[in-house]
Short mmCIF file of C-alpha atoms in Angstrom, two decimals:
data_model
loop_
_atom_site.label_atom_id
_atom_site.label_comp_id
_atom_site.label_asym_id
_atom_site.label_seq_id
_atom_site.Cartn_x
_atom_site.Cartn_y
_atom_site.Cartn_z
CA UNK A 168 150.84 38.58 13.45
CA UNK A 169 148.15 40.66 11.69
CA UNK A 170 149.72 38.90 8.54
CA UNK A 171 149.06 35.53 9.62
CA UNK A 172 145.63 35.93 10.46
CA UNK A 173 144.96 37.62 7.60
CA UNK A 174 146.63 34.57 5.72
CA UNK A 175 144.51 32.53 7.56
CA UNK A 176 141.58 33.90 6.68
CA UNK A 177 141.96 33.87 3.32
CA UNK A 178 142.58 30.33 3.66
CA UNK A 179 139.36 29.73 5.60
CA UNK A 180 137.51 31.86 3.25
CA UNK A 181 138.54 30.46 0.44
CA UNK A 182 137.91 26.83 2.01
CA UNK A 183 134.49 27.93 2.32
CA UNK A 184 134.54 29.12 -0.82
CA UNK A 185 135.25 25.92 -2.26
CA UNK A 186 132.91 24.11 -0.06
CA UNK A 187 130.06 26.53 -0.78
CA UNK A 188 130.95 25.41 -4.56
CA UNK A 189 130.57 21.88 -3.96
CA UNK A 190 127.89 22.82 -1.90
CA UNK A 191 125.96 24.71 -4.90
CA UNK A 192 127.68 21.39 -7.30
CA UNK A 193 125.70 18.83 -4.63
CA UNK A 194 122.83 21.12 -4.86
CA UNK A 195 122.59 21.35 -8.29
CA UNK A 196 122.70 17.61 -8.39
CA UNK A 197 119.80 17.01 -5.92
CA UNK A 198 117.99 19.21 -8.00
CA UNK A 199 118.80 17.51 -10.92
CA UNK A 200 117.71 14.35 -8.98
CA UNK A 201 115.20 15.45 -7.48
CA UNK A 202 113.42 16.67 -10.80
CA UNK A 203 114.44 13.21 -12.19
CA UNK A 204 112.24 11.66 -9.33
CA UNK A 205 109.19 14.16 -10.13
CA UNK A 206 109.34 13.16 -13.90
CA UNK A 207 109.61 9.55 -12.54
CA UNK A 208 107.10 9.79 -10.17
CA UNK A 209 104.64 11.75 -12.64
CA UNK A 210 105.24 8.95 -14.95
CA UNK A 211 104.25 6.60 -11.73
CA UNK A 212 101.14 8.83 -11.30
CA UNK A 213 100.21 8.47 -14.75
CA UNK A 214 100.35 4.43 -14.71
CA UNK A 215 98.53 4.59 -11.60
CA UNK A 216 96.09 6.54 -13.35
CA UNK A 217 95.86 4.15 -16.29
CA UNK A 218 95.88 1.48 -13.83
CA UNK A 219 92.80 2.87 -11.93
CA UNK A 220 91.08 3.64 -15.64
CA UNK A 221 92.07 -0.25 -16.97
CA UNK A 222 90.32 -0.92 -13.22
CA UNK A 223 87.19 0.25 -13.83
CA UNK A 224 87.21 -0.40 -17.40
CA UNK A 225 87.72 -4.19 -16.18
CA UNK A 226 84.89 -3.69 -13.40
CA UNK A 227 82.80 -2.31 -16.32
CA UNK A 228 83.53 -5.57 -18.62
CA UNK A 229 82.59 -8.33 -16.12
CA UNK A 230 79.41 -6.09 -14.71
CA UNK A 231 78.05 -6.53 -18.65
CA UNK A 232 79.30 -9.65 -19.24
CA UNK A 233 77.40 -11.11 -16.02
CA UNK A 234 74.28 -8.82 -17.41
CA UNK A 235 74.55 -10.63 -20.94
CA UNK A 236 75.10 -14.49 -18.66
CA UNK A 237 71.85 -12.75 -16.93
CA UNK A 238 70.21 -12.11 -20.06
CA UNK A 239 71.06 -15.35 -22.26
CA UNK A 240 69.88 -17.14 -19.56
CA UNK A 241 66.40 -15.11 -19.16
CA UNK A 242 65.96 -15.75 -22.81
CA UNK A 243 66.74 -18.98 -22.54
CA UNK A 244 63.78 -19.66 -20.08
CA UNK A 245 61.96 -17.42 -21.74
CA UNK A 246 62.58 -19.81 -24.88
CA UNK A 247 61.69 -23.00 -22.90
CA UNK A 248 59.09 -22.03 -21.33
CA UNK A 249 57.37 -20.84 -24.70
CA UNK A 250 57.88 -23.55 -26.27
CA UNK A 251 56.56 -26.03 -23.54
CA UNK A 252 53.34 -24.22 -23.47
CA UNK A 253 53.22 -24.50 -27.03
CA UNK A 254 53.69 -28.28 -26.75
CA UNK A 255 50.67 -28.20 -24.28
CA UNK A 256 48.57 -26.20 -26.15
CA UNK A 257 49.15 -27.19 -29.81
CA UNK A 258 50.43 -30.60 -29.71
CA UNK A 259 49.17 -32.00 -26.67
CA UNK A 260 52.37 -33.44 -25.94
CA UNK A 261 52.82 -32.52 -22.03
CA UNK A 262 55.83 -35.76 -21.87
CA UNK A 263 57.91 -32.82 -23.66
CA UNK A 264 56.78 -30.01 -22.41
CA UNK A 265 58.24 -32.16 -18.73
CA UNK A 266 61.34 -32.58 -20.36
CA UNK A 267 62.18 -29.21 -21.74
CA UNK A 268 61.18 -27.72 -18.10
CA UNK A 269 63.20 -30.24 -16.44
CA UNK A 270 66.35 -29.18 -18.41
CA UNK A 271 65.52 -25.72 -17.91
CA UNK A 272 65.18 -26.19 -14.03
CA UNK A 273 68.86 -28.15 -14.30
CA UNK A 274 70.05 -25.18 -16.05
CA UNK A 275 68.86 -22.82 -13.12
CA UNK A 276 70.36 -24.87 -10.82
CA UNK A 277 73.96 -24.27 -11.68
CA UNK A 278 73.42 -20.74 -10.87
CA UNK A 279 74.72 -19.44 -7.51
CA UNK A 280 72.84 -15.65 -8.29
CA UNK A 281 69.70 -15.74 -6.51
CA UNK A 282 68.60 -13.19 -9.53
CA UNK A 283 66.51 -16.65 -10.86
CA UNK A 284 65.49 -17.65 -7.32
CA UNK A 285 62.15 -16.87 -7.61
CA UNK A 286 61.94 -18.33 -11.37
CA UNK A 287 63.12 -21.39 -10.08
CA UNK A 288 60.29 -21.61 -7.21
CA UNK A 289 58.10 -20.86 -10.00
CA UNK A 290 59.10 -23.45 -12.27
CA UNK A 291 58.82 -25.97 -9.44
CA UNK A 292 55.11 -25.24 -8.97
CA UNK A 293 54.09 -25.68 -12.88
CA UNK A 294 55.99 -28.86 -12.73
CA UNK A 295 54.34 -30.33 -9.93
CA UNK A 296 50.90 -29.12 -11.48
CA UNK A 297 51.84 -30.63 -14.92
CA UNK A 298 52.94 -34.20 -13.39
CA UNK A 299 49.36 -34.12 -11.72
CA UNK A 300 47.69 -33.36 -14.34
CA UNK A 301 45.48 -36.52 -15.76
CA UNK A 302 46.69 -37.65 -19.82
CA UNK A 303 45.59 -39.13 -22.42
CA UNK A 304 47.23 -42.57 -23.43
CA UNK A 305 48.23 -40.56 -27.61
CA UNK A 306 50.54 -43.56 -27.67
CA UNK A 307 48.09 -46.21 -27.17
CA UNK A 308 45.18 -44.35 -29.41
CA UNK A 309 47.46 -43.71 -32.27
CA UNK A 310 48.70 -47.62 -31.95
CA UNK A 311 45.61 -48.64 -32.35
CA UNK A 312 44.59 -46.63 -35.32
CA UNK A 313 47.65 -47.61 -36.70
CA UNK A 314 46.57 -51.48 -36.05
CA UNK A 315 43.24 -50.33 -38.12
CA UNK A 316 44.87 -48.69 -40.88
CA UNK A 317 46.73 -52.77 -41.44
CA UNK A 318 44.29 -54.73 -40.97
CA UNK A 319 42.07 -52.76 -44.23
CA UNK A 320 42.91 -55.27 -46.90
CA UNK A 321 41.75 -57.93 -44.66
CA UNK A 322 38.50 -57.14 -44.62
CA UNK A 323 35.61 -58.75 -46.95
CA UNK A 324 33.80 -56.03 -49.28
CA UNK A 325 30.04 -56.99 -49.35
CA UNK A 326 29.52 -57.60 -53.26
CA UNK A 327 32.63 -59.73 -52.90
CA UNK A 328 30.87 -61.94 -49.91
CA UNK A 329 29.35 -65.42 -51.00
CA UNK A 330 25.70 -64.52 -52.03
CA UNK A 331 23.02 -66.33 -49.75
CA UNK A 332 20.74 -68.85 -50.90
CA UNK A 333 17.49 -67.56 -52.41
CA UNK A 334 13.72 -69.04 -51.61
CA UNK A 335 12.31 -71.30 -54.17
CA UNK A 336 9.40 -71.99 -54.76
CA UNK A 337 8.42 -74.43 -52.97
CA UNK A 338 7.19 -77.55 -54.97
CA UNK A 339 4.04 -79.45 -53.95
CA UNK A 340 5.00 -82.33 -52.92
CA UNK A 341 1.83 -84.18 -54.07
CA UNK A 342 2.53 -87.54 -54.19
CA UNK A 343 4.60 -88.00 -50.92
CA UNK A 344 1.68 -86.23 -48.93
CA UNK A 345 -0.60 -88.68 -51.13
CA UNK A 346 1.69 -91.75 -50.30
CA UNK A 347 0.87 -92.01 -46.41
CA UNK A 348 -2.83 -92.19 -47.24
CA UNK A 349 -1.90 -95.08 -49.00
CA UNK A 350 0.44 -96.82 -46.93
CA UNK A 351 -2.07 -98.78 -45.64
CA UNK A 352 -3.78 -100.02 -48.93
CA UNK A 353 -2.75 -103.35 -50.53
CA UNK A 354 -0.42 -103.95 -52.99
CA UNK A 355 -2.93 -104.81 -55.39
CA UNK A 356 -4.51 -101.02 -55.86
CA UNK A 357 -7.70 -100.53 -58.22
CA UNK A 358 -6.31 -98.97 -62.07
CA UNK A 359 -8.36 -95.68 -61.24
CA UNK A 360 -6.07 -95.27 -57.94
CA UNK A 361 -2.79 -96.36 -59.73
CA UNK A 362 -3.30 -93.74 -62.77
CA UNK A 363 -4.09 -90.85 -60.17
CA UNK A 364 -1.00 -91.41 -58.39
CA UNK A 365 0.82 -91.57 -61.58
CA UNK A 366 -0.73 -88.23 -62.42
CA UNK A 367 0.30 -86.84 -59.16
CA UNK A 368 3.77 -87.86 -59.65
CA UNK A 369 4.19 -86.22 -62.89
CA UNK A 370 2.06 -82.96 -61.70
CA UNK A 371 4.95 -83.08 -59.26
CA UNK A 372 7.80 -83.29 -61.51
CA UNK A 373 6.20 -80.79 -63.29
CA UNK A 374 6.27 -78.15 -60.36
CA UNK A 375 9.45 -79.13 -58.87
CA UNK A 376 10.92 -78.52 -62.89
CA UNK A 377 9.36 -75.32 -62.71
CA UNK A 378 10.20 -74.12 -59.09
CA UNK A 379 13.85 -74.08 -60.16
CA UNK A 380 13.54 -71.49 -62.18
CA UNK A 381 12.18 -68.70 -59.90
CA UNK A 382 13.72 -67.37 -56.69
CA UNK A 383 12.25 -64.97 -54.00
CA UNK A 384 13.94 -62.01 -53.39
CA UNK A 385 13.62 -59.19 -51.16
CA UNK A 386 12.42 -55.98 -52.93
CA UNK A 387 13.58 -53.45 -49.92
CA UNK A 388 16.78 -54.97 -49.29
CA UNK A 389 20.23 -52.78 -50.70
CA UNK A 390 21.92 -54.69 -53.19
CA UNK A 391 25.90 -54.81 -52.22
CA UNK A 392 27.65 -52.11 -54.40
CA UNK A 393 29.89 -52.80 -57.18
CA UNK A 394 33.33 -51.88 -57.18
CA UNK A 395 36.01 -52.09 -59.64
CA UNK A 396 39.98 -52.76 -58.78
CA UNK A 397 40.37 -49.75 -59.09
CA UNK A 398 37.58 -48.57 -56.97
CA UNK A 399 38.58 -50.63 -54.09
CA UNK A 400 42.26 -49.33 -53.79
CA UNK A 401 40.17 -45.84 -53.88
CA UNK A 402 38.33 -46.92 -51.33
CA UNK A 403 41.35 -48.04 -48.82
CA UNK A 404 43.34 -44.78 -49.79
CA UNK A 405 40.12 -42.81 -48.60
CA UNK A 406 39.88 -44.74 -45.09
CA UNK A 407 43.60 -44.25 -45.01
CA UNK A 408 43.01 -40.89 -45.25
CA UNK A 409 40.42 -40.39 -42.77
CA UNK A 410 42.30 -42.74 -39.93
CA UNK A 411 45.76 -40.68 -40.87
CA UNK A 412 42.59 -37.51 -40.33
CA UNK A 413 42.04 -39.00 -37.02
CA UNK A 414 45.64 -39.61 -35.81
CA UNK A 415 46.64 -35.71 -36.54
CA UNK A 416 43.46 -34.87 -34.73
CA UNK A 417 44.51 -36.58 -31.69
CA UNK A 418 47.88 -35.66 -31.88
CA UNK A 419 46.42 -32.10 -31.43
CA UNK A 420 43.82 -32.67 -28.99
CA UNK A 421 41.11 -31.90 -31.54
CA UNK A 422 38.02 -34.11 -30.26
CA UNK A 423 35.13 -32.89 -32.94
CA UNK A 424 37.96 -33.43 -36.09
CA UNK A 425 39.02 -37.10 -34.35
CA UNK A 426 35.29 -38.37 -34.12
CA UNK A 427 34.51 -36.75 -37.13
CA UNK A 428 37.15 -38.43 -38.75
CA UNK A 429 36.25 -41.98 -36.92
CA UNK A 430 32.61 -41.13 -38.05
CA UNK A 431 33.64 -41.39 -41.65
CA UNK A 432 35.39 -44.66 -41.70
CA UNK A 433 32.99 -46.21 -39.63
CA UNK A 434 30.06 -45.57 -42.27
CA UNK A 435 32.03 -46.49 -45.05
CA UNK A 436 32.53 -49.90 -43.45
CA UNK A 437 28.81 -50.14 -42.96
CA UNK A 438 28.55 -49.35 -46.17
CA UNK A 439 30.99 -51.03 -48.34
CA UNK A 440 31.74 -54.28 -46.31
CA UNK A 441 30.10 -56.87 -45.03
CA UNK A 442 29.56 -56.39 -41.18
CA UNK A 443 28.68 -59.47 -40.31
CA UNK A 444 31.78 -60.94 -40.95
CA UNK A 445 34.47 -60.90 -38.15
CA UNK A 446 37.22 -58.78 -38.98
CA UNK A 447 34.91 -56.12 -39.76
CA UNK A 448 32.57 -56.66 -36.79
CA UNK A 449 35.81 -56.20 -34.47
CA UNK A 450 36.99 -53.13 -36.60
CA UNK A 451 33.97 -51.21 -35.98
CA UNK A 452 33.57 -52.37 -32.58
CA UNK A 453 37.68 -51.05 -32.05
CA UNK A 454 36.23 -47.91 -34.08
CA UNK A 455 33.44 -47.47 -31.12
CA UNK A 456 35.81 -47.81 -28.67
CA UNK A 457 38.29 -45.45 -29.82
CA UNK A 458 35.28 -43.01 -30.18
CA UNK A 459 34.35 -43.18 -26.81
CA UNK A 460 38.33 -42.04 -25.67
CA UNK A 461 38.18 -38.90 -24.90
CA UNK A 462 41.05 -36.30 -25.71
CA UNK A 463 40.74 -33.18 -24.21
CA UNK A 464 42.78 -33.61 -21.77
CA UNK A 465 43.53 -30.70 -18.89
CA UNK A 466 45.70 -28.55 -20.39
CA UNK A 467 48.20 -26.67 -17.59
CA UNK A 468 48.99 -22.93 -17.93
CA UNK A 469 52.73 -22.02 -17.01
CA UNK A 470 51.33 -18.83 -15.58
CA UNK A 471 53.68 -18.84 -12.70
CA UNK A 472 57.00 -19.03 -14.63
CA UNK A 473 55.91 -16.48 -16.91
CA UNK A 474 54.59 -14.32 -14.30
CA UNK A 475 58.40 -14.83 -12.35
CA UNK A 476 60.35 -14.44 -15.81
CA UNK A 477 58.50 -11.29 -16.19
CA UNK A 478 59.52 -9.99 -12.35
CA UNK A 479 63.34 -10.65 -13.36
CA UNK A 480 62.72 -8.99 -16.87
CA UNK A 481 61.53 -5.30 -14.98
CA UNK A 482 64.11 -5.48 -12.63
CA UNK A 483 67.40 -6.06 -15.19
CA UNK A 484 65.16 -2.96 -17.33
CA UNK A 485 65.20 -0.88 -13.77
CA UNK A 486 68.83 -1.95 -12.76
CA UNK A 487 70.07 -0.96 -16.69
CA UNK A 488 68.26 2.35 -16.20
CA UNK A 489 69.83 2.78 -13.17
CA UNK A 490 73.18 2.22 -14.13
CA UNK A 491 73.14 4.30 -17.53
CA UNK A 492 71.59 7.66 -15.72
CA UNK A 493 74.26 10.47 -14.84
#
């Protein structure tokens, strides 16, 4: 009996034996698994780790690239908005300076960041300002001095005019102040009164002969000057020049320069041509009325929009600062 059991138990403990062994064989395995699933799994962690860097790496991107949209686009106003003051101020041109600020206020439109909000109110106000503002018709004044500048070789120097007829002497007329005194004397006149009116008549031949040669001229008076061919083209390129004086002068709002410039053709016509005749006499009296336009014209300050751009410019500075500081 004791043999049996003791049989047995060698049995059972060599059962367990085995099954300890494939115990320690599964253990080994889910070890071996199990640091095959930490490698895997630190490999996970790393990706995730990458992942979260490649995140905010990504965040990083599209935060500058909307600061560079922000910044294009703030010196792209800042762009338009120079350059329609400067077509107010130099050119007097406001028609483009309306246009450029138009596009610009499109532009600012198609952003949904209310960053440019207060640009945009801004912009709205100089616009309205500029619309009201009272112009000067450029077009109309530099159509007219270009209607000047071709009607020049249609006009009549004065040594070219016809000259007027000079005073002659007048003749005595004797015998036909004699011959009504004698209308009522017979035909058959005494030989003394026959032989003076025969010397009367030839006294008056004599005078009227002589009264042909001389003419009566004013002394004062200032003869026409003389100009060559030559002269006279010189003298068209020179009001050419002083109209094409006067059109840049309105073009840029300069009033002294314009008249000045007006000034100068105007005497030269005096001068040259002949100012009774009618072209001339309506070119100086378009010359008058040109001078009388006036050209400074209010010019509008964009100090709102500049004053707004400049609000946006300090905060991107403070938000830049903000964002670089440990």
């Amino acid at each position: 009996m004791l043999e049996e059991r003791l049989g047995r138990l060698e049995q059972g403990a060599r059962r367990s034996e085995e099954s300890f062994q494939q115990l320690q064989g599964a253990f080994t395995i889910l070890s071996q698994r199990l640091d095959t699933v930490q490698h895997t799994l630190g490999q996970v962690q790393g990706q995730v780790d990458e992942l979260r860097e490649i995140g905010r790496l990504v965040e990083r991107l599209t935060q500058a690239l909307a600061q560079q949209d922000e910044r294009r686009l703030l010196l792209e106003a800042r762009d338009a908005l120079i350059y329609a003051q400067r077509r107010i101020d130099w050119a007097n041109d406001p028609a483009t300076a309306l246009a450029v600020l138009g596009e610009l206020d499109a532009r600012l439109a198609k952003e949904s960041r209310g960053l440019f909000l207060p640009l945009r109110q801004a912009l709205a106000r100089d616009l309205e300002r500029l619309r009201a503002a009272p112009r000067v018709d450029l077009d109309g004044i530099l159509a007219r001095l270009d209607a000047l500048e071709s009607r020049l070789p249609q006009l009549t120097l004065a040594f070219a005019a016809p000259m007027p007829e000079t005073s002659a002497v007048a003749a005595p007329r004797l015998a036909a102040e004699a011959a009504p005194q004698d209308a009522s004397a017979p035909a058959e006149s005494p030989w003394y009164r026959r032989a003076w009116q025969a010397l009367l008549r030839g006294t008056d031949e004599v005078l009227a002969s002589a009264a042909g040669l001389v003419r009566l001229e004013r002394l004062d008076a200032v003869a026409p000057e003389l100009l060559s061919p030559q002269q006279r083209l010189v003298l068209e390129e020179n009001l050419r020049l002083w109209l094409a004086s006067a059109r840049l002068a309105a073009q840029g709002g300069d009033e002294a320069r314009y008249c000045a410039a007006l000034g100068k053709v105007r005497e030269t016509l005096v001068r040259f041509y002949v100012s009774d005749d009618p072209a001339v006499a309506s070119t100086l009296a378009a010359l008058d009325e040109l001078a009388a336009q006036p050209l400074a014209a209010h010019r509008v300050a964009l100090t709102d929009s500049f004053a707004a751009l400049a609000q946006i410019e300090a905060r991107l500075q403070a938000e830049a600062a903000a964002a670089s500081a440990p």
